[in-house]
CSV table of N, CA and C and ligand atoms in Angstrom, one decimal:
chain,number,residue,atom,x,y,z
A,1,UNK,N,0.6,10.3,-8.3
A,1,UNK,CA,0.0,9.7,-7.2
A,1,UNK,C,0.2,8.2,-7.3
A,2,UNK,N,0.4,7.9,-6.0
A,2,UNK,CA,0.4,5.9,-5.8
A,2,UNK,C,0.6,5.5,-4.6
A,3,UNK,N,0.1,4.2,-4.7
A,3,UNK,CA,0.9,3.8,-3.3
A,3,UNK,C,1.3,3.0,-3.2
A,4,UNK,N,2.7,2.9,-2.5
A,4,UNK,CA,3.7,2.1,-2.6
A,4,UNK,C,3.6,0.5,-3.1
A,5,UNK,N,4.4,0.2,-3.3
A,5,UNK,CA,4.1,-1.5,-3.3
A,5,UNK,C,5.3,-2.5,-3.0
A,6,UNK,N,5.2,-2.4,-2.1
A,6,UNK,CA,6.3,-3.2,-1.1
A,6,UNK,C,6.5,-4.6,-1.6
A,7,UNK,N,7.5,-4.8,-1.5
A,7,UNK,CA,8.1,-6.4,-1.8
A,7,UNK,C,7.8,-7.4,-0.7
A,8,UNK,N,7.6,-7.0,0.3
A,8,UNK,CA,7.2,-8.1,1.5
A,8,UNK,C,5.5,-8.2,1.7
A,9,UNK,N,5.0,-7.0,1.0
A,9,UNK,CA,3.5,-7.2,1.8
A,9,UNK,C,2.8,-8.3,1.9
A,10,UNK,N,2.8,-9.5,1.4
A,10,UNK,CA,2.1,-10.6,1.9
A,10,UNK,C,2.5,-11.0,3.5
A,11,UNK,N,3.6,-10.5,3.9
A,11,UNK,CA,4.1,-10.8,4.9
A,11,UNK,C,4.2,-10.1,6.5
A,12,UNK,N,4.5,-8.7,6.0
A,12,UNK,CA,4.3,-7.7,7.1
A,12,UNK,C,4.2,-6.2,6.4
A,13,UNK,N,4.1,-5.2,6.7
A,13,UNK,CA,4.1,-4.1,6.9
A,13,UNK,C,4.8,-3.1,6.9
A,14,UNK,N,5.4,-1.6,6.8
A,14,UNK,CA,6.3,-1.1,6.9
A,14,UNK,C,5.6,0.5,7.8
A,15,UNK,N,6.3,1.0,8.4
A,15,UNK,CA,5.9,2.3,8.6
A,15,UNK,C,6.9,3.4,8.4
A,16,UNK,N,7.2,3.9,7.7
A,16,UNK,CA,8.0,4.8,7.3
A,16,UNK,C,8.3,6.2,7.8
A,17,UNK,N,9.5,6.4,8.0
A,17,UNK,CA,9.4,7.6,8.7
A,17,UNK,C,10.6,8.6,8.0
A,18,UNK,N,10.1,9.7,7.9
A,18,UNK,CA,10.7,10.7,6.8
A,18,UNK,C,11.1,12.0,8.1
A,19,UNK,N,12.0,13.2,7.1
A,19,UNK,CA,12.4,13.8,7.8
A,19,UNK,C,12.7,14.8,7.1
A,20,UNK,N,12.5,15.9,6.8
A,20,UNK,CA,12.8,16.9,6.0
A,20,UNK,C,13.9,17.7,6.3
A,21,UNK,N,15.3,17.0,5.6
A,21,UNK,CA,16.7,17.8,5.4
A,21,UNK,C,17.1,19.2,5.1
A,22,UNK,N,16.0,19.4,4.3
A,22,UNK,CA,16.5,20.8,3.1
A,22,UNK,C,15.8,21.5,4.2
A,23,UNK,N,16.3,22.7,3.3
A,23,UNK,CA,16.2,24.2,3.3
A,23,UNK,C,14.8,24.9,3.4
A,24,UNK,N,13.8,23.8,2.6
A,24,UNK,CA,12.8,24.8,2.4
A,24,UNK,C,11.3,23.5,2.3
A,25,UNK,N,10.1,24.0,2.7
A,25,UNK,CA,9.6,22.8,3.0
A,25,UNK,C,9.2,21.9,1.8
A,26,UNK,N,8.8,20.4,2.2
A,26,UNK,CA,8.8,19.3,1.4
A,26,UNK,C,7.4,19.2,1.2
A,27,UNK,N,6.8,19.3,-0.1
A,27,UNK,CA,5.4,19.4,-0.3
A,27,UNK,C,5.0,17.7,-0.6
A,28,UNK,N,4.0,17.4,-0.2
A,28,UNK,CA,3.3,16.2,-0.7
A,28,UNK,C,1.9,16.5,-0.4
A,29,UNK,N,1.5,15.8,-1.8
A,29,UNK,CA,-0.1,15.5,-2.2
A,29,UNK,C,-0.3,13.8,-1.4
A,30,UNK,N,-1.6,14.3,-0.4
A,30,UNK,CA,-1.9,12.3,-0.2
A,30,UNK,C,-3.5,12.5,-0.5
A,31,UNK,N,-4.0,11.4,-1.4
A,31,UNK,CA,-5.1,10.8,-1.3
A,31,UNK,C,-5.8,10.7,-0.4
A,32,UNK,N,-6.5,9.4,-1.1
A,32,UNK,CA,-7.7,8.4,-0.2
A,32,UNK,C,-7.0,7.6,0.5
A,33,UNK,N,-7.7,7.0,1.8
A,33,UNK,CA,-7.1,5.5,1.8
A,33,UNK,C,-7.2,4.6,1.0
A,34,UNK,N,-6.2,3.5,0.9
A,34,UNK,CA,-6.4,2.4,0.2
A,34,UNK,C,-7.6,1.7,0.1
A,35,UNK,N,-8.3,1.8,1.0
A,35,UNK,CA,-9.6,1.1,1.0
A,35,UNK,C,-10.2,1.8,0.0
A,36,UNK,N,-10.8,2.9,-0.2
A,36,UNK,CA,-11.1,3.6,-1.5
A,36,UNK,C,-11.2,3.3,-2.6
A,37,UNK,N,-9.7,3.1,-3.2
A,37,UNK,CA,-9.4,2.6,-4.3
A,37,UNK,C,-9.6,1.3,-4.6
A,38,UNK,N,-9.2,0.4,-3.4
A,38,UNK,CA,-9.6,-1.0,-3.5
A,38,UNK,C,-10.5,-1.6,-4.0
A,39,UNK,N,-11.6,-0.8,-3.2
A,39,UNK,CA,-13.5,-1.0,-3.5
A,39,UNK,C,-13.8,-0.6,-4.7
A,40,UNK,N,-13.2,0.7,-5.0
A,40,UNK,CA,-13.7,1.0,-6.4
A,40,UNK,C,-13.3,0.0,-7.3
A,41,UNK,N,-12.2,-0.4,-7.5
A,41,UNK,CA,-11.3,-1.1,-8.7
A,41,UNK,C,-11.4,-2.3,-8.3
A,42,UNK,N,-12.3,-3.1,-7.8
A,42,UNK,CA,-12.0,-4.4,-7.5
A,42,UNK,C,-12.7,-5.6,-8.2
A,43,UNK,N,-13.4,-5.1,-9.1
A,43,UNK,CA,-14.5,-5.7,-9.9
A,43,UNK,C,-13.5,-5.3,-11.4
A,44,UNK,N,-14.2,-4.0,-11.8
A,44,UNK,CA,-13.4,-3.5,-12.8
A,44,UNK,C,-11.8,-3.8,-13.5
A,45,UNK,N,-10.7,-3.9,-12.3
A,45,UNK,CA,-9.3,-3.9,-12.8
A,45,UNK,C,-9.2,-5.7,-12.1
A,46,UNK,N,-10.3,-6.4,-12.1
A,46,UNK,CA,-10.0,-7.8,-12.1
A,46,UNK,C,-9.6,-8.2,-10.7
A,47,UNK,N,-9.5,-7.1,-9.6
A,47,UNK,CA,-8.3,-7.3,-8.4
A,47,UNK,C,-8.7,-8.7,-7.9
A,48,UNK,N,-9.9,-9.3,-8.2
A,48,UNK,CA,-10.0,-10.2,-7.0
A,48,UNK,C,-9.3,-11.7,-7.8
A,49,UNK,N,-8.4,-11.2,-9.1
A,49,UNK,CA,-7.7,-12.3,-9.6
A,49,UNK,C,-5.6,-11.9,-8.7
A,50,UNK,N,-5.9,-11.5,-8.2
A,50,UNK,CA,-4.7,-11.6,-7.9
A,50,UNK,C,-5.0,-11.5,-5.7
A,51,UNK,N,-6.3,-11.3,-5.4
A,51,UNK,CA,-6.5,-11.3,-4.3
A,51,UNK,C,-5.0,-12.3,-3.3
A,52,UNK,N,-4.8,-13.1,-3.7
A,52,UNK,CA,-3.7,-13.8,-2.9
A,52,UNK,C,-2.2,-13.4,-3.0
A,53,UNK,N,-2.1,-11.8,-3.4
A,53,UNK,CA,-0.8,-11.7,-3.4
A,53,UNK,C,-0.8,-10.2,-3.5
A,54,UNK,N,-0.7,-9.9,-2.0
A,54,UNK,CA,-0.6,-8.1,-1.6
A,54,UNK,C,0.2,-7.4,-3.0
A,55,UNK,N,1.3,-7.9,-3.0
A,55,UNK,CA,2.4,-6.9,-4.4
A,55,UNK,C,1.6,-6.7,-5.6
A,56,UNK,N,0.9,-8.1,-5.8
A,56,UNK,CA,0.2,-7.8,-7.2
A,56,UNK,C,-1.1,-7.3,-7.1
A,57,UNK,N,-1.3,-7.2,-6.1
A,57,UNK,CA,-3.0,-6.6,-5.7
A,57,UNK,C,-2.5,-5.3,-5.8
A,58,UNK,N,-1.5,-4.8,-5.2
A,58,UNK,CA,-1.4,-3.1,-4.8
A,58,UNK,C,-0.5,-2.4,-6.5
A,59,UNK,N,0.0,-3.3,-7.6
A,59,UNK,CA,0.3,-3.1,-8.6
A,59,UNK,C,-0.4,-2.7,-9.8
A,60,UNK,N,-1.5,-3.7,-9.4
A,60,UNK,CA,-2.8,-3.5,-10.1
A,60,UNK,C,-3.6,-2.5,-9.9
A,61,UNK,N,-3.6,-2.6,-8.9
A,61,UNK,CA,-4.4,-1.3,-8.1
A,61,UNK,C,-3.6,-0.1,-9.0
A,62,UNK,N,-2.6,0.5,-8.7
A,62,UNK,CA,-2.0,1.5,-8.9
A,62,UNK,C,-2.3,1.7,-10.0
A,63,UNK,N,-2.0,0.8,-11.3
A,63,UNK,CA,-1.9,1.5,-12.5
A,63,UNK,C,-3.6,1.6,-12.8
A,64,UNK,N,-4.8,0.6,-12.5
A,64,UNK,CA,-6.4,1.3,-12.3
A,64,UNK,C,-6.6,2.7,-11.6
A,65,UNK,N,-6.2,2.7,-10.9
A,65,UNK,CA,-6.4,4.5,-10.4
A,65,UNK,C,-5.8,5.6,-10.6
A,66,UNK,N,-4.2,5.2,-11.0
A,66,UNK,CA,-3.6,6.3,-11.0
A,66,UNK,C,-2.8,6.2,-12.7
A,67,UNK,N,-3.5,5.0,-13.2
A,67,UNK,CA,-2.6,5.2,-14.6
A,67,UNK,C,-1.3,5.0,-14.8
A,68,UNK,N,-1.1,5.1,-16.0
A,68,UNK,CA,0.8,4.9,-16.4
A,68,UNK,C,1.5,5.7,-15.5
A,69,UNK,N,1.2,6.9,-15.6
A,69,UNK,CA,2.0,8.0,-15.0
A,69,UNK,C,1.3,8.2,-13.1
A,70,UNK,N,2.9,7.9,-12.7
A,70,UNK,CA,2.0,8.1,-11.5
A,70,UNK,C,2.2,9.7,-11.0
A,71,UNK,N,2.1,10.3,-11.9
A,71,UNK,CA,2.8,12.1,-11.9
A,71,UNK,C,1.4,12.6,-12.1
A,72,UNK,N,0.5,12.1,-12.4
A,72,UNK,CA,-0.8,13.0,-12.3
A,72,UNK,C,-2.3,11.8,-12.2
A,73,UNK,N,-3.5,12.6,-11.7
A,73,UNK,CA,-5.0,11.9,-11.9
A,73,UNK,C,-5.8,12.7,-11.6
A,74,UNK,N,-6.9,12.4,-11.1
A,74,UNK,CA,-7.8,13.3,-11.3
A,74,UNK,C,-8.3,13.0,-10.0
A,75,UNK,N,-7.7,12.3,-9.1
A,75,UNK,CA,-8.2,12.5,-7.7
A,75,UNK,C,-8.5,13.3,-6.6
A,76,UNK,N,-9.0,13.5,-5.7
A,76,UNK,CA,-9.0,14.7,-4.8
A,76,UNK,C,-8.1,14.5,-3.8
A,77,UNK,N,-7.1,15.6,-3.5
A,77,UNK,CA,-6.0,15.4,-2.6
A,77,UNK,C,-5.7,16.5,-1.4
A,78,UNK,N,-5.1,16.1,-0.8
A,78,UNK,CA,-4.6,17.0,0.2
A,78,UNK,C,-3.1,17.8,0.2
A,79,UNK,N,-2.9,18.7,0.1
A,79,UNK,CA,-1.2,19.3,0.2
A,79,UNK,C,-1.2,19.4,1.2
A,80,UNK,N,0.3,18.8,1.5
A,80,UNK,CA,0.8,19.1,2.6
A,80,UNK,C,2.0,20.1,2.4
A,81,UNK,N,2.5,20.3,3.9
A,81,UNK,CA,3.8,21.2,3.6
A,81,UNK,C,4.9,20.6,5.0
A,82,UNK,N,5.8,19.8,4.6
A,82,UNK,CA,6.1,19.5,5.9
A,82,UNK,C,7.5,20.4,6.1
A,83,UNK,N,7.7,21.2,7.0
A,83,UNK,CA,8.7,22.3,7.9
A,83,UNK,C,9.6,21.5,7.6
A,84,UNK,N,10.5,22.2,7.8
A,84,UNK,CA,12.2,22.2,7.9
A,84,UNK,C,12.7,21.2,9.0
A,85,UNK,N,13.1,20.2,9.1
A,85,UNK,CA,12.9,19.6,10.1
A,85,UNK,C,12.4,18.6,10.6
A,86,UNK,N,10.6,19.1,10.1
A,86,UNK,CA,9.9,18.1,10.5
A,86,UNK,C,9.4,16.8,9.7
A,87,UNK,N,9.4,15.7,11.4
A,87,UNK,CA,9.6,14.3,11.0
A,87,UNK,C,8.0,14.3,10.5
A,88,UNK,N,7.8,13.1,10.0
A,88,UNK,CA,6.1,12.3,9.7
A,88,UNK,C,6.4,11.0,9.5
A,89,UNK,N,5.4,10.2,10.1
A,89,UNK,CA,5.6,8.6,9.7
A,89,UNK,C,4.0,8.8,8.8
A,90,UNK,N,4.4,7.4,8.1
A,90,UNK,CA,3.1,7.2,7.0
A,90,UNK,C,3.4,5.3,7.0
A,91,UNK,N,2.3,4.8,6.8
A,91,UNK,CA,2.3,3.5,5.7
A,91,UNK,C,1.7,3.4,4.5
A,92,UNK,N,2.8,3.8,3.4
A,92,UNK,CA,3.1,4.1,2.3
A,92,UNK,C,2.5,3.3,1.6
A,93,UNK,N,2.2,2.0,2.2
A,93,UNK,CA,1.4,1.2,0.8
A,93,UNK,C,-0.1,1.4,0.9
A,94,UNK,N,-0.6,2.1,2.4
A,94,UNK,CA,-2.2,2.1,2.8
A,94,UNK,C,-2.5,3.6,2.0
A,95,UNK,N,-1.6,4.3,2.2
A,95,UNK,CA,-2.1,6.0,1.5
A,95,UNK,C,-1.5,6.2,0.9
A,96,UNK,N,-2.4,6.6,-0.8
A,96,UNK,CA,-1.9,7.3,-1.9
A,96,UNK,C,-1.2,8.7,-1.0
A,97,UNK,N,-0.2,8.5,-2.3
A,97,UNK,CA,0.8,10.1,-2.0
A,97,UNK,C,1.6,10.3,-3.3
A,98,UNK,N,1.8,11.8,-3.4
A,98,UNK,CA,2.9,12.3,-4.4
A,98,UNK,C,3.8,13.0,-4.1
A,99,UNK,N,4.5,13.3,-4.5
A,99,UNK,CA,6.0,13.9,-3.9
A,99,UNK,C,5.7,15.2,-4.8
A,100,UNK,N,6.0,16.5,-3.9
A,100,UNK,CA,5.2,17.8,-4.9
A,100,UNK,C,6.4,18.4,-4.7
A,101,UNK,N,7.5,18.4,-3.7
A,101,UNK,CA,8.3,19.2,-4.1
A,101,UNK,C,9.5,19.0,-3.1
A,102,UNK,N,10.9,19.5,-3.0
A,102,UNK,CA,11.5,19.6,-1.8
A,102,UNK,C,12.5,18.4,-2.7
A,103,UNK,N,13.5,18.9,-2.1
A,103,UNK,CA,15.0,18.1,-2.6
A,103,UNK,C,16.0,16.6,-1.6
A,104,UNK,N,16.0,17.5,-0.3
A,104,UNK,CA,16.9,16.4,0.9
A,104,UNK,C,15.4,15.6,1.7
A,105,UNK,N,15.8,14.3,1.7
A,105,UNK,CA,15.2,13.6,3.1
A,105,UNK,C,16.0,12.8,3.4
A,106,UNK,N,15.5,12.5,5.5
A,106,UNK,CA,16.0,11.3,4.9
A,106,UNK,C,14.9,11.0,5.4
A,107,UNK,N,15.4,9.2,5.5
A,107,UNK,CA,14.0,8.1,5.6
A,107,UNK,C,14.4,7.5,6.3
A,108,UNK,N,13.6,6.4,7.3
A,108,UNK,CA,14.1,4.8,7.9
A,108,UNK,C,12.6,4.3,7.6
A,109,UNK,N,12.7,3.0,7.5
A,109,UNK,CA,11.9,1.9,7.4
A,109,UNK,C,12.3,0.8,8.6
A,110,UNK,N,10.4,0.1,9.3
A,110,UNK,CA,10.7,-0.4,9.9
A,110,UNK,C,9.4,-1.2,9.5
A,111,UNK,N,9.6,-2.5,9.8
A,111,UNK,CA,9.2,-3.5,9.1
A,111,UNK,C,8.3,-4.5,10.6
A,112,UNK,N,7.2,-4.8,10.1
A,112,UNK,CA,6.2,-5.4,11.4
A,112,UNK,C,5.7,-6.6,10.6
A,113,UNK,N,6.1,-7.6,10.8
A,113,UNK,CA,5.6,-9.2,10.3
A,113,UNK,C,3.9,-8.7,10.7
A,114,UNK,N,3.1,-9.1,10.0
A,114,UNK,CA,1.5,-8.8,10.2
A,114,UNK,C,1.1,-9.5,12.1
A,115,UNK,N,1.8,-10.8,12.3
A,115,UNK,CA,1.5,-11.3,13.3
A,115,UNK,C,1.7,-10.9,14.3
A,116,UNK,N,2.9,-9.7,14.3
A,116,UNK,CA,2.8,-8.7,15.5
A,116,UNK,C,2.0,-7.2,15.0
A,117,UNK,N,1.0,-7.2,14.6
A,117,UNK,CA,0.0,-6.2,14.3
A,117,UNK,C,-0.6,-6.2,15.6
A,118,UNK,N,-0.9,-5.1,16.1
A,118,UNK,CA,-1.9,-5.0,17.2
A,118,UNK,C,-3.7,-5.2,16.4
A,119,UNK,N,-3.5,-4.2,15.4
A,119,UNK,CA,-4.9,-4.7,14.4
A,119,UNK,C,-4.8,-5.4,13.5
A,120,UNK,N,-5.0,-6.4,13.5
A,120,UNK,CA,-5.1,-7.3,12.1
A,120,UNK,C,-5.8,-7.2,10.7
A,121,UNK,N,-6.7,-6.4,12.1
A,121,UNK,CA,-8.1,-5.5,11.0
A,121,UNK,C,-7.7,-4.7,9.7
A,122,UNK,N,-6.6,-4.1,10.1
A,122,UNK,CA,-5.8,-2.9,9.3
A,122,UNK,C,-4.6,-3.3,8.6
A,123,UNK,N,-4.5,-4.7,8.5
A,123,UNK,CA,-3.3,-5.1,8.0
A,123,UNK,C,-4.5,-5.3,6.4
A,124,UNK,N,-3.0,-5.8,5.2
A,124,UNK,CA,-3.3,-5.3,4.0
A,124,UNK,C,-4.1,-6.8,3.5
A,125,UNK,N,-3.2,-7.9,3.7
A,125,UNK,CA,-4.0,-9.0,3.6
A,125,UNK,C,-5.4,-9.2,4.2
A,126,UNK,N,-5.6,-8.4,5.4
A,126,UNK,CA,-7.1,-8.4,5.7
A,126,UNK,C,-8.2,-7.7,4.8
A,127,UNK,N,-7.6,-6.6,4.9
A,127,UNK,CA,-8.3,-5.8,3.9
A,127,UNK,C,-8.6,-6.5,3.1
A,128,UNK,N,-8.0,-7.0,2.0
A,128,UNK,CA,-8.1,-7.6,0.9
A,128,UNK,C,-9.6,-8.9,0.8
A,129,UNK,N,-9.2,-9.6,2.0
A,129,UNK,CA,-9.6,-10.5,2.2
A,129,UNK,C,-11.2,-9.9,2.3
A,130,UNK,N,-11.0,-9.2,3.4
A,130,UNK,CA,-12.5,-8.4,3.6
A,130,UNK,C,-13.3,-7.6,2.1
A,131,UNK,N,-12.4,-6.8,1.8
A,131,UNK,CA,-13.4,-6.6,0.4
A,131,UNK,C,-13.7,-7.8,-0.5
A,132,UNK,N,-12.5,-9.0,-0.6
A,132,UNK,CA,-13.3,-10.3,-1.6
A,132,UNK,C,-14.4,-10.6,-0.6
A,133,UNK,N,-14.5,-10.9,-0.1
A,133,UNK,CA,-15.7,-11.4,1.1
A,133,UNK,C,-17.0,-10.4,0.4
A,134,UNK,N,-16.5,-9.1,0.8
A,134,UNK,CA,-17.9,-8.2,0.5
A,134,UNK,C,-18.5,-8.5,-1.0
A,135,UNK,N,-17.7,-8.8,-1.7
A,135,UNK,CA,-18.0,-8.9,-3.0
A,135,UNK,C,-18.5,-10.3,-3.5
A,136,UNK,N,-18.7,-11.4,-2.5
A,136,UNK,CA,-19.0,-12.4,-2.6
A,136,UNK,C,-17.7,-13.3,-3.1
A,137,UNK,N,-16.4,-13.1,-3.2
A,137,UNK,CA,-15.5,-14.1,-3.5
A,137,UNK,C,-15.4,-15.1,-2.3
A,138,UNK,N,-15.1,-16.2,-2.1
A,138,UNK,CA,-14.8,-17.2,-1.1
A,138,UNK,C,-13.4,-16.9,-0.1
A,139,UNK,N,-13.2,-17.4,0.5
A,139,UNK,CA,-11.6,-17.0,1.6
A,139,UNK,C,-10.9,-17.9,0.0
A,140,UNK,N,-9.7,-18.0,0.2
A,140,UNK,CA,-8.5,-18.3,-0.8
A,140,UNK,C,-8.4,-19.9,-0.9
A,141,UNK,N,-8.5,-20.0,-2.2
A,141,UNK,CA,-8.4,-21.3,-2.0
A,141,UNK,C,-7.4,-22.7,-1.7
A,142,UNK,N,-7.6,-23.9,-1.1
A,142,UNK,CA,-6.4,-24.4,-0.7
A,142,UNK,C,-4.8,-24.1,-1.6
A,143,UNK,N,-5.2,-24.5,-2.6
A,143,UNK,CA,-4.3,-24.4,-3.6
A,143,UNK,C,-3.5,-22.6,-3.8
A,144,UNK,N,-4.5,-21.7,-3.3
A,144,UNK,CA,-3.8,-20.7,-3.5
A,144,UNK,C,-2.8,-20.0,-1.9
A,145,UNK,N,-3.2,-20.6,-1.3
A,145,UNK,CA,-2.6,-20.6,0.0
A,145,UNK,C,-1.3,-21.2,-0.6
A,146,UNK,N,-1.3,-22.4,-0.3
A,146,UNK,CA,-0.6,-23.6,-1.0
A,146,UNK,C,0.7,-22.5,-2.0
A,147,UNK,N,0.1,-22.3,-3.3
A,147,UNK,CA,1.6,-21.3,-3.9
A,147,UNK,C,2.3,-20.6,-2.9
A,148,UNK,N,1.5,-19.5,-1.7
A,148,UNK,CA,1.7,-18.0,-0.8
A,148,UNK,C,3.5,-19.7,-0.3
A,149,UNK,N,2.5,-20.3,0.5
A,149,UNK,CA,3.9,-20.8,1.4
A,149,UNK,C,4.7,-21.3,0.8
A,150,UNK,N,4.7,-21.9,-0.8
A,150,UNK,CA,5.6,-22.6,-1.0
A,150,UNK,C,7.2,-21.7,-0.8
A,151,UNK,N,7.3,-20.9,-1.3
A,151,UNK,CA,8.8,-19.9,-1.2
A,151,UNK,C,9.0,-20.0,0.2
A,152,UNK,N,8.3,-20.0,1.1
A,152,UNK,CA,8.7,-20.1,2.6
A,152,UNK,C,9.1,-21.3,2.9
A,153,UNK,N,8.5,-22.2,2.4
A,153,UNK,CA,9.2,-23.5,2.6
A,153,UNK,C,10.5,-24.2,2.1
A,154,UNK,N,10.4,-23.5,1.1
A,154,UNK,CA,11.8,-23.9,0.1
A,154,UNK,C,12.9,-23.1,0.9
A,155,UNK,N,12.6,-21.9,1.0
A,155,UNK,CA,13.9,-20.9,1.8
A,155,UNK,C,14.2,-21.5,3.2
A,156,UNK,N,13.1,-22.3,4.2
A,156,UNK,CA,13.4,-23.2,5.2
A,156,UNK,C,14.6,-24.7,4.6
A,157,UNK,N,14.1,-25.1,4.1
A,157,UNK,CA,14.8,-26.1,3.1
A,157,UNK,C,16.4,-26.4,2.9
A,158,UNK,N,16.4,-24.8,2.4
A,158,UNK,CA,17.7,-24.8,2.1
A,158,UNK,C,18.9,-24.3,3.0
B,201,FE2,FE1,5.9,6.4,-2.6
């Protein structure tokens, strides 16, 4: 079990869309939502030390809930079974999932900068932001803002 951890997430979003190639259907186990895990592990696995950086917040996360191995835990899940055929979209970094069985897919990825979010609410940086809030941490500090844009600025630059 895990969930993803995308290289852009401070930035935008992905929604993923799968399609079952083979022969015979593609099983997956999914979780909680990320919010779940978040709340639970947010004191505990330290998360509100990396609060300013989606990749390291959802890395941290992972290995607090789901351990070294992301091949097993003790959480409560759902099986699915997806048909021959059939499509599903997910965002892979918001819902734990496991891959239980099935050989061909394929996949596309499509990528939503957060600022074209219709909910902002449901974007990952909010979340984030909202559970440090709940837990009494402050919004981010200048300086930690400050590191987030520096790479943006340098890649303008050059
Ligand atoms: Fe995955």
């Amino acid at each position: 079990m895990h969930i993803d951890n995308l290289p852009n997430l401070n930035d935008s979003t992905q929604v993923r869309l799968f399609a079952n190639v083979d022969n015979k259907p593609r099983r997956w186990s999914v979780g909680r939502h990320w919010r779940h895990y978040a709340e639970r592990y947010f004191i505990s696995a330290k998360l509100f030390e990396v609060a300013d950086d989606a990749p390291e917040f959802n890395g941290r996360l992972n290995h607090a809930a789901f351990g070294q191995s992301h091949m097993s835990c003790d959480e409560p899940r759902h099986l699915l079974e997806f048909e021959v055929g059939e499509v599903w979209l997910i965002n892979s970094a918001i819902v734990a999932h496991q891959v239980r069985g099935g050989d061909r897919l394929c996949s596309a990825n499509y990528e939503y900068p957060y600022g074209q979010c219709m909910s902002r609410r449901e974007t990952l940086p909010y979340m984030i932001r909202e559970i440090a809030s709940r837990h009494g941490f402050p919004p981010l500090q200048a300086k930690q803002s400050l590191r987030r844009l520096l790479p943006f600025l340098r890649s303008r630059a050059a």
